[in-house]
Amino acid sequence: EEDKRRVVRASNGEPTQNPLEKMSFDKHYGTPNQSKDSRALGDLSYPNIAYVGLHLKANQYVSGSPTISTIVEGRKIWTPSGVRYSNNPIWEIYDLLTGTYWNPKKNRSEPVGLGLPVECIDLDSFMDAAQYCDELINGKPRYTCNLVLDTQKECIDHIQDILSTCSGWLTARDKIAIGLDRPVSAACKNIGLDDIVAGSFSWWQASSDELFNRIIIDWIDPENHWEQTSTIFEVDSEITARGVVDKTISLLGISDAAQAARMGSYILACTQHIKNHCQFSLSLKNSDLEVGDVIAISHDVPGWNKKWFRICSITEEDDTFHLICSEYSDNVYDGASMTMPEKGAYTVPVQV
């Protein structure tokens, strides 16, 4: 917002020169046919790019190349309620998959990201995931994403960055569907020895260097001038017992302290509670299973009796389906209402 009323006072308290005197600026919102800024050289109007044209008068307070910071909202995108601004990560991903923009120079629509037909998308899965993200926790949506996209970066990498803010994944069979890691009340299917292809089963446990007891989350803090901030989540008893085993995770699409706290708690709990993993093959009769499904596995080698696992990946080969699964634990979702520590406190003990 424009503010030319700022008063700068000298050491004696008397008003002195206003550093914003004779300042002017114009905002351009990135429309396809926006007009050229009067300060711009040549005939460039920068269609589809939001920018500010600014004039500052040099004085004792303003010199050199000043840093100009702005708070902006992203481009308007398609949602079921209309084309509008949204920081719901699911609709941001939908836009990168299917969205287009008008290129006046080429007189045609161009893809925002991958440019897939909307018919390739499982819209029901996107609507279900988006609703889960919008559910309020202490008055705020569970998951939002405010991310600056680097046009030199691959679109699929941007999609992965957005998915990381909501513990999500994409799957592609008949259509592209989206899923989120969230608690379930029941396993969708029982899998036993009669279902598993003979000789295909193996299981393992996470090694000690994968059982992190300190997670460092990098996120963007609006209360700190929208700068990158790091917050530590740790298990004090674990650190005392075997020293620090840490991992830094970049979640720069998160700009809400409560969401950063929930994600830090969730990731730390995953490393503490999800220790068992397995892989095996199934026949076509179980081809209805999808990545993200929670199944109950019974097997005599590890001694499991209807132990819950979440399917992490599925590959098909020679009429069989090869699954990789990780242990399911309700404990990883206990931090749903967790809050960020007070300013100056950089560790959050987590009881496990």
CSV table of C-alpha atoms in Angstrom, one decimal:
chain,number,residue,atom,x,y,z
A,1,GLU,CA,0.0,0.0,0.0
A,2,GLU,CA,1.2,3.5,-0.8
A,3,ASP,CA,2.2,5.5,2.3
A,4,LYS,CA,3.6,9.0,1.8
A,5,ARG,CA,2.8,10.1,5.4
A,6,ARG,CA,5.9,8.6,7.0
A,7,VAL,CA,7.7,11.1,9.2
A,8,VAL,CA,11.4,10.7,10.0
A,9,ARG,CA,12.6,12.5,13.1
A,10,ALA,CA,16.1,13.7,13.9
A,11,SER,CA,17.9,12.9,17.1
A,12,ASN,CA,16.3,15.9,18.8
A,13,GLY,CA,12.9,14.6,17.9
A,14,GLU,CA,12.1,17.3,15.4
A,15,PRO,CA,10.6,16.2,12.0
A,16,THR,CA,13.0,16.1,9.1
A,17,GLN,CA,12.8,15.3,5.4
A,18,ASN,CA,10.4,12.6,4.4
A,19,PRO,CA,12.4,9.9,2.5
A,20,LEU,CA,9.3,9.1,0.4
A,21,GLU,CA,8.9,12.7,-0.8
A,22,LYS,CA,8.2,12.9,-4.6
A,23,MET,CA,7.9,9.2,-4.8
A,24,SER,CA,5.5,7.7,-7.4
A,25,PHE,CA,4.6,4.2,-8.4
A,26,ASP,CA,2.2,2.3,-10.5
A,27,LYS,CA,1.0,-1.3,-10.0
A,28,HIS,CA,0.5,-3.7,-12.9
A,29,TYR,CA,-1.4,-6.9,-12.1
A,30,GLY,CA,-0.1,-9.2,-14.9
A,31,THR,CA,-3.1,-9.1,-17.3
A,32,PRO,CA,-2.5,-10.3,-20.8
A,33,ASN,CA,-3.1,-6.9,-22.3
A,34,GLN,CA,-1.9,-4.6,-19.6
A,35,SER,CA,-0.6,-1.2,-20.7
A,36,LYS,CA,3.1,-0.2,-20.8
A,37,ASP,CA,4.5,1.6,-17.7
A,38,SER,CA,5.5,5.2,-18.5
A,39,ARG,CA,8.9,4.5,-16.9
A,40,ALA,CA,9.7,1.4,-19.0
A,41,LEU,CA,12.2,1.7,-21.8
A,42,GLY,CA,11.1,0.6,-25.3
A,43,ASP,CA,7.7,-0.8,-26.0
A,44,LEU,CA,7.5,-3.5,-23.4
A,45,SER,CA,4.3,-4.0,-21.4
A,46,TYR,CA,5.3,-7.4,-19.8
A,47,PRO,CA,2.0,-9.3,-20.4
A,48,ASN,CA,1.1,-11.9,-17.8
A,49,ILE,CA,3.8,-10.5,-15.4
A,50,ALA,CA,2.8,-8.5,-12.3
A,51,TYR,CA,5.3,-5.7,-11.5
A,52,VAL,CA,5.7,-2.3,-10.0
A,53,GLY,CA,6.9,0.8,-11.8
A,54,LEU,CA,8.6,3.0,-9.2
A,55,HIS,CA,10.2,6.5,-9.1
A,56,LEU,CA,12.2,7.5,-6.0
A,57,LYS,CA,14.0,10.8,-5.4
A,58,ALA,CA,17.6,10.2,-4.1
A,59,ASN,CA,18.3,11.8,-0.7
A,60,GLN,CA,20.2,11.1,2.4
A,61,TYR,CA,17.8,8.2,3.2
A,62,VAL,CA,17.4,6.7,-0.3
A,63,SER,CA,20.4,6.0,-2.5
A,64,GLY,CA,21.9,3.3,-4.6
A,65,SER,CA,19.6,0.4,-5.6
A,66,PRO,CA,17.0,0.2,-2.9
A,67,THR,CA,15.3,-3.1,-2.0
A,68,ILE,CA,11.6,-3.1,-2.8
A,69,SER,CA,9.5,-5.7,-1.1
A,70,THR,CA,5.9,-6.5,-1.9
A,71,ILE,CA,3.2,-8.8,-0.6
A,72,VAL,CA,1.3,-10.3,-3.5
A,73,GLU,CA,-1.3,-13.0,-4.2
A,74,GLY,CA,-0.7,-15.5,-6.9
A,75,ARG,CA,-2.6,-15.7,-10.2
A,76,LYS,CA,-6.3,-16.5,-10.3
A,77,ILE,CA,-6.8,-20.2,-11.0
A,78,TRP,CA,-9.7,-22.6,-11.6
A,79,THR,CA,-11.5,-24.0,-8.6
A,80,PRO,CA,-14.9,-25.6,-8.4
A,81,SER,CA,-16.3,-22.3,-7.0
A,82,GLY,CA,-14.9,-20.3,-9.9
A,83,VAL,CA,-11.7,-18.7,-11.2
A,84,ARG,CA,-10.2,-16.9,-8.3
A,85,TYR,CA,-7.1,-16.6,-6.1
A,86,SER,CA,-6.5,-19.7,-4.0
A,87,ASN,CA,-3.6,-20.8,-1.8
A,88,ASN,CA,-5.1,-24.3,-1.4
A,89,PRO,CA,-2.2,-26.5,-2.5
A,90,ILE,CA,-4.5,-29.0,-4.3
A,91,TRP,CA,-5.9,-26.3,-6.7
A,92,GLU,CA,-2.4,-24.9,-7.2
A,93,ILE,CA,-1.3,-28.4,-8.4
A,94,TYR,CA,-4.4,-28.7,-10.6
A,95,ASP,CA,-3.5,-25.4,-12.2
A,96,LEU,CA,0.1,-26.6,-12.9
A,97,LEU,CA,-1.3,-29.8,-14.4
A,98,THR,CA,-4.1,-28.3,-16.6
A,99,GLY,CA,-4.0,-24.5,-16.4
A,100,THR,CA,-3.4,-22.2,-19.4
A,101,TYR,CA,-2.9,-18.5,-20.0
A,102,TRP,CA,-3.4,-16.2,-23.0
A,103,ASN,CA,-0.2,-15.2,-24.8
A,104,PRO,CA,-1.1,-12.0,-26.8
A,105,LYS,CA,2.2,-12.2,-28.7
A,106,LYS,CA,1.4,-15.6,-30.2
A,107,ASN,CA,-2.4,-15.0,-30.1
A,108,ARG,CA,-3.0,-18.3,-28.4
A,109,SER,CA,-3.3,-20.1,-25.1
A,110,GLU,CA,-0.2,-21.5,-23.5
A,111,PRO,CA,0.1,-24.1,-20.7
A,112,VAL,CA,1.0,-22.8,-17.3
A,113,GLY,CA,2.7,-26.1,-16.5
A,114,LEU,CA,2.3,-29.5,-18.0
A,115,GLY,CA,-0.8,-28.6,-20.1
A,116,LEU,CA,-2.7,-31.8,-19.5
A,117,PRO,CA,-6.4,-32.1,-20.7
A,118,VAL,CA,-8.8,-31.8,-17.8
A,119,GLU,CA,-10.2,-35.2,-18.8
A,120,CYS,CA,-7.0,-36.8,-17.6
A,121,ILE,CA,-7.6,-35.7,-14.0
A,122,ASP,CA,-9.6,-37.6,-11.4
A,123,LEU,CA,-11.5,-34.5,-10.2
A,124,ASP,CA,-13.2,-36.3,-7.4
A,125,SER,CA,-9.9,-37.1,-5.7
A,126,PHE,CA,-8.8,-33.4,-6.1
A,127,MET,CA,-12.0,-32.1,-4.6
A,128,ASP,CA,-11.8,-34.5,-1.6
A,129,ALA,CA,-8.2,-33.6,-0.9
A,130,ALA,CA,-8.9,-29.9,-1.3
A,131,GLN,CA,-11.7,-30.1,1.2
A,132,TYR,CA,-9.4,-31.8,3.7
A,133,CYS,CA,-6.8,-29.0,3.3
A,134,ASP,CA,-9.6,-26.4,3.8
A,135,GLU,CA,-10.8,-27.9,7.1
A,136,LEU,CA,-10.1,-25.4,9.9
A,137,ILE,CA,-7.7,-26.0,12.8
A,138,ASN,CA,-7.9,-23.3,15.4
A,139,GLY,CA,-9.6,-21.0,12.8
A,140,LYS,CA,-7.1,-21.6,10.0
A,141,PRO,CA,-7.1,-24.0,7.0
A,142,ARG,CA,-5.1,-27.2,7.7
A,143,TYR,CA,-2.9,-26.7,4.7
A,144,THR,CA,-2.0,-23.7,2.5
A,145,CYS,CA,0.8,-23.1,0.1
A,146,ASN,CA,2.4,-19.7,-0.7
A,147,LEU,CA,5.3,-20.5,-3.0
A,148,VAL,CA,7.3,-18.4,-5.5
A,149,LEU,CA,7.9,-20.4,-8.6
A,150,ASP,CA,11.2,-20.2,-10.4
A,151,THR,CA,10.6,-20.4,-14.2
A,152,GLN,CA,14.0,-22.1,-14.7
A,153,LYS,CA,12.8,-25.0,-12.5
A,154,GLU,CA,11.0,-28.1,-13.9
A,155,CYS,CA,7.3,-28.0,-13.4
A,156,ILE,CA,7.3,-31.5,-11.8
A,157,ASP,CA,9.7,-30.2,-9.2
A,158,HIS,CA,7.3,-27.4,-8.4
A,159,ILE,CA,4.5,-29.9,-8.0
A,160,GLN,CA,6.6,-31.9,-5.6
A,161,ASP,CA,7.4,-28.8,-3.6
A,162,ILE,CA,3.7,-28.1,-3.2
A,163,LEU,CA,2.9,-31.7,-2.4
A,164,SER,CA,5.4,-31.6,0.4
A,165,THR,CA,3.4,-28.8,2.2
A,166,CYS,CA,0.4,-31.1,2.6
A,167,SER,CA,2.0,-34.6,2.7
A,168,GLY,CA,0.5,-35.4,-0.7
A,169,TRP,CA,1.2,-37.6,-3.7
A,170,LEU,CA,0.0,-38.1,-7.3
A,171,THR,CA,-0.9,-41.4,-8.8
A,172,ALA,CA,-1.6,-42.2,-12.5
A,173,ARG,CA,-3.6,-45.1,-13.7
A,174,ASP,CA,-6.7,-44.4,-15.8
A,175,LYS,CA,-6.5,-40.8,-14.6
A,176,ILE,CA,-4.2,-38.7,-12.4
A,177,ALA,CA,-5.4,-38.7,-8.8
A,178,ILE,CA,-4.1,-37.0,-5.7
A,179,GLY,CA,-3.9,-38.4,-2.2
A,180,LEU,CA,-2.9,-37.1,1.2
A,181,ASP,CA,-1.5,-38.8,4.2
A,182,ARG,CA,-4.2,-38.7,6.8
A,183,PRO,CA,-5.6,-41.0,9.5
A,184,VAL,CA,-7.9,-43.8,8.6
A,185,SER,CA,-10.4,-45.7,10.8
A,186,ALA,CA,-10.1,-49.1,9.1
A,187,ALA,CA,-7.9,-51.0,6.7
A,188,CYS,CA,-9.4,-51.3,3.2
A,189,LYS,CA,-8.3,-55.0,2.7
A,190,ASN,CA,-6.7,-57.9,4.5
A,191,ILE,CA,-3.6,-59.3,2.8
A,192,GLY,CA,-2.3,-62.8,3.9
A,193,LEU,CA,-0.1,-65.6,2.7
A,194,ASP,CA,-2.7,-66.8,0.3
A,195,ASP,CA,-2.6,-63.4,-1.5
A,196,ILE,CA,1.1,-62.9,-1.7
A,197,VAL,CA,3.0,-64.4,-4.6
A,198,ALA,CA,5.3,-67.1,-3.3
A,199,GLY,CA,8.9,-66.0,-2.8
A,200,SER,CA,8.1,-62.3,-3.3
A,201,PHE,CA,7.9,-61.1,0.3
A,202,SER,CA,10.7,-59.3,2.1
A,203,TRP,CA,10.7,-56.9,5.1
A,204,TRP,CA,13.1,-54.7,6.8
A,205,GLN,CA,13.4,-52.1,9.6
A,206,ALA,CA,14.7,-48.6,9.3
A,207,SER,CA,18.4,-48.3,10.2
A,208,SER,CA,19.5,-46.1,13.2
A,209,ASP,CA,20.7,-43.3,10.9
A,210,GLU,CA,17.2,-43.1,9.4
A,211,LEU,CA,15.5,-42.7,12.8
A,212,PHE,CA,16.0,-39.0,13.2
A,213,ASN,CA,15.6,-37.4,16.6
A,214,ARG,CA,15.9,-33.8,15.3
A,215,ILE,CA,14.0,-32.4,12.4
A,216,ILE,CA,14.8,-28.9,11.1
A,217,ILE,CA,12.0,-27.3,9.1
A,218,ASP,CA,12.8,-24.4,6.8
A,219,TRP,CA,9.7,-22.2,6.1
A,220,ILE,CA,8.8,-18.6,5.4
A,221,ASP,CA,7.8,-16.5,8.4
A,222,PRO,CA,5.5,-13.4,7.6
A,223,GLU,CA,6.3,-12.1,11.1
A,224,ASN,CA,10.0,-11.9,10.1
A,225,HIS,CA,9.5,-9.8,6.9
A,226,TRP,CA,8.7,-13.0,4.9
A,227,GLU,CA,12.2,-14.3,5.4
A,228,GLN,CA,13.2,-17.9,5.5
A,229,THR,CA,13.1,-19.3,9.1
A,230,SER,CA,14.4,-22.5,10.5
A,231,THR,CA,12.6,-24.2,13.5
A,232,ILE,CA,13.9,-27.3,15.3
A,233,PHE,CA,11.7,-30.2,16.5
A,234,GLU,CA,13.4,-32.9,18.6
A,235,VAL,CA,13.0,-35.7,21.0
A,236,ASP,CA,15.1,-34.9,24.1
A,237,SER,CA,15.3,-38.4,25.5
A,238,GLU,CA,16.5,-39.8,22.1
A,239,ILE,CA,19.2,-37.2,21.8
A,240,THR,CA,20.4,-38.0,25.3
A,241,ALA,CA,20.5,-41.7,24.6
A,242,ARG,CA,22.2,-41.8,21.2
A,243,GLY,CA,23.2,-38.3,20.2
A,244,VAL,CA,21.8,-36.0,17.5
A,245,VAL,CA,20.6,-37.6,14.3
A,246,ASP,CA,19.1,-34.8,12.3
A,247,LYS,CA,17.6,-33.9,8.9
A,248,THR,CA,16.8,-30.5,7.4
A,249,ILE,CA,13.6,-30.4,5.3
A,250,SER,CA,12.8,-27.4,3.0
A,251,LEU,CA,9.1,-26.5,3.1
A,252,LEU,CA,9.3,-23.0,1.7
A,253,GLY,CA,5.7,-23.1,0.5
A,254,ILE,CA,4.6,-22.9,4.2
A,255,SER,CA,4.1,-19.4,5.6
A,256,ASP,CA,1.9,-20.2,8.6
A,257,ALA,CA,3.6,-20.9,12.0
A,258,ALA,CA,0.9,-23.4,13.1
A,259,GLN,CA,1.2,-25.4,9.8
A,260,ALA,CA,5.0,-25.4,10.1
A,261,ALA,CA,4.6,-26.8,13.7
A,262,ARG,CA,2.2,-29.5,12.6
A,263,MET,CA,4.4,-30.6,9.8
A,264,GLY,CA,7.5,-30.6,12.0
A,265,SER,CA,5.7,-32.7,14.6
A,266,TYR,CA,4.3,-35.0,11.9
A,267,ILE,CA,7.7,-35.6,10.1
A,268,LEU,CA,9.5,-36.2,13.4
A,269,ALA,CA,6.8,-38.6,14.6
A,270,CYS,CA,7.0,-40.5,11.3
A,271,THR,CA,10.7,-41.1,11.8
A,272,GLN,CA,10.1,-42.3,15.4
A,273,HIS,CA,7.0,-44.6,14.8
A,274,ILE,CA,7.3,-45.8,11.2
A,275,LYS,CA,10.1,-48.4,11.4
A,276,ASN,CA,8.8,-51.5,9.5
A,277,HIS,CA,8.7,-51.7,5.8
A,278,CYS,CA,8.0,-54.5,3.3
A,279,GLN,CA,7.6,-55.4,-0.3
A,280,PHE,CA,5.7,-58.2,-2.1
A,281,SER,CA,3.7,-59.1,-5.2
A,282,LEU,CA,0.0,-59.7,-5.6
A,283,SER,CA,-2.1,-61.2,-8.4
A,284,LEU,CA,-4.7,-59.4,-10.6
A,285,LYS,CA,-7.4,-60.1,-8.0
A,286,ASN,CA,-5.9,-57.3,-5.9
A,287,SER,CA,-5.5,-54.9,-8.8
A,288,ASP,CA,-8.0,-52.5,-7.2
A,289,LEU,CA,-5.5,-51.4,-4.6
A,290,GLU,CA,-4.1,-47.9,-4.9
A,291,VAL,CA,-1.1,-46.0,-3.6
A,292,GLY,CA,-2.1,-44.5,-0.2
A,293,ASP,CA,-4.4,-47.3,0.7
A,294,VAL,CA,-4.0,-48.8,4.2
A,295,ILE,CA,-4.0,-52.6,4.2
A,296,ALA,CA,-3.8,-55.2,7.0
A,297,ILE,CA,-0.9,-57.6,6.4
A,298,SER,CA,-0.6,-61.0,8.0
A,299,HIS,CA,2.7,-63.0,7.5
A,300,ASP,CA,4.4,-65.6,9.6
A,301,VAL,CA,8.0,-64.5,8.8
A,302,PRO,CA,7.9,-61.2,10.8
A,303,GLY,CA,5.0,-62.5,12.9
A,304,TRP,CA,2.4,-60.0,11.8
A,305,ASN,CA,-1.2,-60.5,12.3
A,306,LYS,CA,-3.3,-57.9,10.4
A,307,LYS,CA,-0.7,-55.3,11.0
A,308,TRP,CA,-1.5,-52.0,9.2
A,309,PHE,CA,0.6,-50.7,6.4
A,310,ARG,CA,0.2,-47.9,3.9
A,311,ILE,CA,1.0,-48.6,0.3
A,312,CYS,CA,3.8,-46.3,-0.9
A,313,SER,CA,4.2,-47.6,-4.5
A,314,ILE,CA,2.7,-50.0,-7.0
A,315,THR,CA,4.4,-51.3,-10.2
A,316,GLU,CA,2.8,-53.7,-12.6
A,317,GLU,CA,4.7,-56.5,-14.4
A,318,ASP,CA,3.6,-59.7,-16.1
A,319,ASP,CA,0.1,-59.6,-14.6
A,320,THR,CA,1.4,-59.1,-11.1
A,321,PHE,CA,1.5,-56.0,-8.9
A,322,HIS,CA,4.6,-55.3,-6.9
A,323,LEU,CA,3.9,-53.2,-3.7
A,324,ILE,CA,6.2,-51.4,-1.3
A,325,CYS,CA,4.6,-50.5,2.0
A,326,SER,CA,5.4,-48.7,5.2
A,327,GLU,CA,4.0,-49.2,8.7
A,328,TYR,CA,0.9,-47.2,9.5
A,329,SER,CA,0.8,-45.5,13.0
A,330,ASP,CA,-1.9,-43.3,14.4
A,331,ASN,CA,0.8,-41.7,16.6
A,332,VAL,CA,2.1,-39.6,13.6
A,333,TYR,CA,-1.2,-37.6,13.5
A,334,ASP,CA,-1.2,-36.6,17.2
A,335,GLY,CA,0.3,-33.2,16.5
A,336,ALA,CA,-2.7,-31.9,14.6
A,337,SER,CA,-3.2,-29.0,17.1
A,338,MET,CA,0.4,-28.3,17.9
A,339,THR,CA,1.6,-24.7,18.0
A,340,MET,CA,4.9,-23.1,17.3
A,341,PRO,CA,7.1,-22.3,20.3
A,342,GLU,CA,7.3,-18.7,21.6
A,343,LYS,CA,9.8,-16.4,20.0
A,344,GLY,CA,13.3,-17.2,21.1
A,345,ALA,CA,12.5,-20.9,21.7
A,346,TYR,CA,13.9,-23.0,19.0
A,347,THR,CA,13.2,-26.6,20.1
A,348,VAL,CA,9.9,-28.4,20.6
A,349,PRO,CA,10.2,-31.5,22.7
A,350,VAL,CA,8.0,-34.3,21.3
A,351,GLN,CA,7.0,-37.2,23.6
A,352,VAL,CA,7.0,-40.6,21.9
